[in-house]
Amino acid sequence: MLLECEPDIDENITAAVKQMHVLTLTPFYPNSKNDVAGCFIAEPLRALEAMGIQSYVEAAQSFYAARVSANDAWPASWNRYASLPGGVGLSSAGALLFARLVGKVRKLHAHHPIDLIHAHAALPCGHAASLISNQLGIPFVHTVHGLDAFYTNQVKGRAGEWCRRVTRHVYRSAVNVICISEHVREQVLTGMDGNCSTSVVYNGVDADFFAPANEPQGLKILSVGNLIPIKGHELLIHALALLQTQIPELSCELIGEGPERERLQKLAAQLKVENKIKFLGRQSRESIARALRESTLFVLPSRYEALGCAYLEAMSAAKPVIACRDQGIAEVVEHGKNGWLVGPEDVRELTEGIRVLIQDADLRNRMRLAARRTILKSLTLQHQAKRLRDIYQECVA
């Protein structure tokens, strides 16, 4: 359904822009079971709506995934489609999603003409969008959210090659391929031999929701991210163990769920820091915002990160962040100014970064203020929405 209009964030912009109808097609979206999933898709839509852009959300879910329904706070139509499980079925999933959606979109287009389709995730949604675009003559744009832009890391062998071919078709067909960082754009252009139109639009943050608070009592590290190997949580646990003799009051909270949880808990026990680490599992957006306000540092030594919304949310909450060099977030974090960068896989450098920021309160305070300024200057939801609006207008002109 169409999202309800929020109050105008810029009356001049709203008055100047003819109302546009955009179909958002995504596999990521807040739902009845998880209000965090796809929040980076949902939240900018309200800022766009204040600019006169109405979004109709079609969320996609494979029939073999656990069934979800719409979240009352984030209206969407959920569509279950047939597909083969795992990587072997990924290359054909877009065609099957297209078969599920095309009749519904045709009816919607007849009743409320759609100016543009915005797809997220090339497989299946980008592929489905390209087929709908060809069938109904509606232009589409596509956003690439990860570094595995052609699915060849996720899917190996012949199945991976088919994924790469379909993804290349999606990027060639899109009016614009929107990348969430320059790092992602490099991956796309390299895989396309430069043969597609790209833009960079960084994710934005709700700066009012992720607002700063006074420095908390105690010394606590917070890390937010799925418990999967690429996030580097084991490096953080090693660093915490190395710092226990120097900073015995230091503790850590991990928010996130995933297959690495049991291994990480065993590692914490082996290093004798299990009493210093709390595994909090999946948390709501409100709980994450509260945990940020109550933390001293945000640390996520991820080794494969397109950008990382969690870093931006922490910076918005005026927390110094520690991230890895050569990742998308390094385009935002200036080492020693608004955050701290370390080498991927480098426990020694990570440990030293945590030690410096914990023990130097003056540096930490300067950094936290600079982090907040960085977000307010160019990385709010309103900044993101304005960039998307400009791209939309160019694509339908």
PDB file of C-alpha atoms in Angstrom, residues 243-369:
ATOM      1  CA  LEU A 243      43.368  -5.612  27.302  1.00  0.00           C
ATOM      2  CA  GLN A 244      42.063  -7.242  30.475  1.00  0.00           C
ATOM      3  CA  THR A 245      45.210  -6.703  32.511  1.00  0.00           C
ATOM      4  CA  GLN A 246      45.541  -3.044  31.423  1.00  0.00           C
ATOM      5  CA  ILE A 247      41.829  -2.121  31.548  1.00  0.00           C
ATOM      6  CA  PRO A 248      40.117  -4.717  33.759  1.00  0.00           C
ATOM      7  CA  GLU A 249      36.865  -2.748  33.918  1.00  0.00           C
ATOM      8  CA  LEU A 250      36.390  -2.918  30.121  1.00  0.00           C
ATOM      9  CA  SER A 251      33.367  -4.958  28.947  1.00  0.00           C
ATOM     10  CA  CYS A 252      31.677  -5.708  25.640  1.00  0.00           C
ATOM     11  CA  GLU A 253      28.170  -6.289  24.259  1.00  0.00           C
ATOM     12  CA  LEU A 254      27.521  -8.051  20.943  1.00  0.00           C
ATOM     13  CA  ILE A 255      24.160  -7.457  19.240  1.00  0.00           C
ATOM     14  CA  GLY A 256      23.353  -9.843  16.431  1.00  0.00           C
ATOM     15  CA  GLU A 257      22.534 -13.431  15.662  1.00  0.00           C
ATOM     16  CA  GLY A 258      24.126 -15.946  13.332  1.00  0.00           C
ATOM     17  CA  PRO A 259      25.970 -19.229  12.846  1.00  0.00           C
ATOM     18  CA  GLU A 260      29.165 -17.990  14.535  1.00  0.00           C
ATOM     19  CA  ARG A 261      27.571 -17.495  17.956  1.00  0.00           C
ATOM     20  CA  GLU A 262      28.530 -20.848  19.475  1.00  0.00           C
ATOM     21  CA  ARG A 263      32.105 -20.641  18.192  1.00  0.00           C
ATOM     22  CA  LEU A 264      32.491 -17.101  19.519  1.00  0.00           C
ATOM     23  CA  GLN A 265      31.141 -18.079  22.930  1.00  0.00           C
ATOM     24  CA  LYS A 266      33.621 -20.958  23.094  1.00  0.00           C
ATOM     25  CA  LEU A 267      36.450 -18.608  22.113  1.00  0.00           C
ATOM     26  CA  ALA A 268      35.468 -16.162  24.872  1.00  0.00           C
ATOM     27  CA  ALA A 269      35.545 -19.020  27.383  1.00  0.00           C
ATOM     28  CA  GLN A 270      38.952 -20.225  26.156  1.00  0.00           C
ATOM     29  CA  LEU A 271      40.371 -16.710  26.525  1.00  0.00           C
ATOM     30  CA  LYS A 272      38.756 -16.341  29.943  1.00  0.00           C
ATOM     31  CA  VAL A 273      36.686 -13.265  29.033  1.00  0.00           C
ATOM     32  CA  GLU A 274      33.251 -14.898  28.962  1.00  0.00           C
ATOM     33  CA  ASN A 275      32.253 -12.849  32.017  1.00  0.00           C
ATOM     34  CA  LYS A 276      33.194  -9.646  30.147  1.00  0.00           C
ATOM     35  CA  ILE A 277      31.095 -10.295  27.013  1.00  0.00           C
ATOM     36  CA  LYS A 278      27.328 -10.341  26.678  1.00  0.00           C
ATOM     37  CA  PHE A 279      25.795 -11.969  23.609  1.00  0.00           C
ATOM     38  CA  LEU A 280      22.493 -10.117  23.314  1.00  0.00           C
ATOM     39  CA  GLY A 281      21.202 -11.712  20.113  1.00  0.00           C
ATOM     40  CA  ARG A 282      18.843  -9.877  17.785  1.00  0.00           C
ATOM     41  CA  GLN A 283      17.491  -6.619  19.200  1.00  0.00           C
ATOM     42  CA  SER A 284      14.902  -4.049  18.132  1.00  0.00           C
ATOM     43  CA  ARG A 285      15.876  -0.701  16.653  1.00  0.00           C
ATOM     44  CA  GLU A 286      14.956   1.002  19.899  1.00  0.00           C
ATOM     45  CA  SER A 287      17.140  -1.385  21.894  1.00  0.00           C
ATOM     46  CA  ILE A 288      20.062  -0.803  19.544  1.00  0.00           C
ATOM     47  CA  ALA A 289      19.727   2.968  19.875  1.00  0.00           C
ATOM     48  CA  ARG A 290      19.653   2.651  23.670  1.00  0.00           C
ATOM     49  CA  ALA A 291      22.682   0.342  23.668  1.00  0.00           C
ATOM     50  CA  LEU A 292      24.606   2.885  21.590  1.00  0.00           C
ATOM     51  CA  ARG A 293      23.804   5.670  24.046  1.00  0.00           C
ATOM     52  CA  GLU A 294      25.046   3.491  26.911  1.00  0.00           C
ATOM     53  CA  SER A 295      28.320   2.476  25.225  1.00  0.00           C
ATOM     54  CA  THR A 296      31.752   4.073  25.176  1.00  0.00           C
ATOM     55  CA  LEU A 297      33.024   2.834  21.797  1.00  0.00           C
ATOM     56  CA  PHE A 298      31.566   1.110  18.758  1.00  0.00           C
ATOM     57  CA  VAL A 299      33.853  -1.568  17.318  1.00  0.00           C
ATOM     58  CA  LEU A 300      33.225  -3.764  14.261  1.00  0.00           C
ATOM     59  CA  PRO A 301      36.418  -5.035  12.558  1.00  0.00           C
ATOM     60  CA  SER A 302      34.520  -6.250   9.483  1.00  0.00           C
ATOM     61  CA  ARG A 303      36.718  -7.488   6.651  1.00  0.00           C
ATOM     62  CA  TYR A 304      34.112  -7.338   3.845  1.00  0.00           C
ATOM     63  CA  GLU A 305      31.903  -4.267   4.240  1.00  0.00           C
ATOM     64  CA  ALA A 306      30.242  -2.284   1.456  1.00  0.00           C
ATOM     65  CA  LEU A 307      29.526   0.602   3.851  1.00  0.00           C
ATOM     66  CA  GLY A 308      27.919  -0.479   7.121  1.00  0.00           C
ATOM     67  CA  CYS A 309      24.815   1.258   8.497  1.00  0.00           C
ATOM     68  CA  ALA A 310      25.779   0.296  12.043  1.00  0.00           C
ATOM     69  CA  TYR A 311      28.883   2.512  11.870  1.00  0.00           C
ATOM     70  CA  LEU A 312      26.816   5.474  10.688  1.00  0.00           C
ATOM     71  CA  GLU A 313      24.235   4.961  13.431  1.00  0.00           C
ATOM     72  CA  ALA A 314      27.001   4.843  16.030  1.00  0.00           C
ATOM     73  CA  MET A 315      28.539   8.044  14.654  1.00  0.00           C
ATOM     74  CA  SER A 316      25.121   9.698  14.747  1.00  0.00           C
ATOM     75  CA  ALA A 317      24.907   8.738  18.423  1.00  0.00           C
ATOM     76  CA  ALA A 318      28.289  10.472  18.879  1.00  0.00           C
ATOM     77  CA  LYS A 319      30.293   7.315  19.480  1.00  0.00           C
ATOM     78  CA  PRO A 320      33.859   6.888  18.237  1.00  0.00           C
ATOM     79  CA  VAL A 321      33.878   3.958  15.812  1.00  0.00           C
ATOM     80  CA  ILE A 322      36.671   1.533  15.039  1.00  0.00           C
ATOM     81  CA  ALA A 323      36.465   0.003  11.566  1.00  0.00           C
ATOM     82  CA  CYS A 324      38.818  -1.532   9.012  1.00  0.00           C
ATOM     83  CA  ARG A 325      40.710   0.186   6.252  1.00  0.00           C
ATOM     84  CA  ASP A 326      39.969  -0.693   2.614  1.00  0.00           C
ATOM     85  CA  GLN A 327      36.234  -1.058   3.296  1.00  0.00           C
ATOM     86  CA  GLY A 328      33.370   1.217   2.268  1.00  0.00           C
ATOM     87  CA  ILE A 329      33.218   2.891   5.669  1.00  0.00           C
ATOM     88  CA  ALA A 330      36.756   4.210   5.162  1.00  0.00           C
ATOM     89  CA  GLU A 331      35.172   6.736   2.776  1.00  0.00           C
ATOM     90  CA  VAL A 332      33.397   8.260   5.786  1.00  0.00           C
ATOM     91  CA  VAL A 333      35.791   7.693   8.691  1.00  0.00           C
ATOM     92  CA  GLU A 334      38.855   9.940   8.849  1.00  0.00           C
ATOM     93  CA  HIS A 335      41.412   8.173  10.997  1.00  0.00           C
ATOM     94  CA  GLY A 336      42.067   9.960  14.256  1.00  0.00           C
ATOM     95  CA  LYS A 337      39.468  12.650  13.548  1.00  0.00           C
ATOM     96  CA  ASN A 338      35.936  11.228  13.497  1.00  0.00           C
ATOM     97  CA  GLY A 339      36.872   7.572  13.974  1.00  0.00           C
ATOM     98  CA  TRP A 340      39.676   5.036  13.967  1.00  0.00           C
ATOM     99  CA  LEU A 341      40.801   2.695  11.186  1.00  0.00           C
ATOM    100  CA  VAL A 342      42.777  -0.512  11.600  1.00  0.00           C
ATOM    101  CA  GLY A 343      44.028  -3.183   9.250  1.00  0.00           C
ATOM    102  CA  PRO A 344      41.748  -6.129   8.503  1.00  0.00           C
ATOM    103  CA  GLU A 345      42.806  -9.216  10.497  1.00  0.00           C
ATOM    104  CA  ASP A 346      45.201  -7.097  12.595  1.00  0.00           C
ATOM    105  CA  VAL A 347      44.509  -7.925  16.252  1.00  0.00           C
ATOM    106  CA  ARG A 348      47.499  -5.907  17.443  1.00  0.00           C
ATOM    107  CA  GLU A 349      46.351  -2.735  15.679  1.00  0.00           C
ATOM    108  CA  LEU A 350      42.770  -3.261  16.831  1.00  0.00           C
ATOM    109  CA  THR A 351      43.879  -3.751  20.428  1.00  0.00           C
ATOM    110  CA  GLU A 352      45.995  -0.599  20.339  1.00  0.00           C
ATOM    111  CA  GLY A 353      43.140   1.423  18.840  1.00  0.00           C
ATOM    112  CA  ILE A 354      40.758   0.357  21.593  1.00  0.00           C
ATOM    113  CA  ARG A 355      43.395   1.068  24.265  1.00  0.00           C
ATOM    114  CA  VAL A 356      44.098   4.579  22.956  1.00  0.00           C
ATOM    115  CA  LEU A 357      40.451   5.569  22.718  1.00  0.00           C
ATOM    116  CA  ILE A 358      39.515   4.111  26.095  1.00  0.00           C
ATOM    117  CA  GLN A 359      42.410   5.726  27.938  1.00  0.00           C
ATOM    118  CA  ASP A 360      42.401   9.135  26.194  1.00  0.00           C
ATOM    119  CA  ALA A 361      39.103  10.742  27.206  1.00  0.00           C
ATOM    120  CA  ASP A 362      39.934  14.072  25.537  1.00  0.00           C
ATOM    121  CA  LEU A 363      40.619  12.422  22.163  1.00  0.00           C
ATOM    122  CA  ARG A 364      37.506  10.322  22.542  1.00  0.00           C
ATOM    123  CA  ASN A 365      35.389  13.405  23.223  1.00  0.00           C
ATOM    124  CA  ARG A 366      36.775  15.291  20.207  1.00  0.00           C
ATOM    125  CA  MET A 367      36.169  12.268  18.043  1.00  0.00           C
ATOM    126  CA  ARG A 368      32.606  11.710  19.210  1.00  0.00           C
ATOM    127  CA  LEU A 369      31.679  15.331  18.441  1.00  0.00           C
TER     128      LEU A 369
END
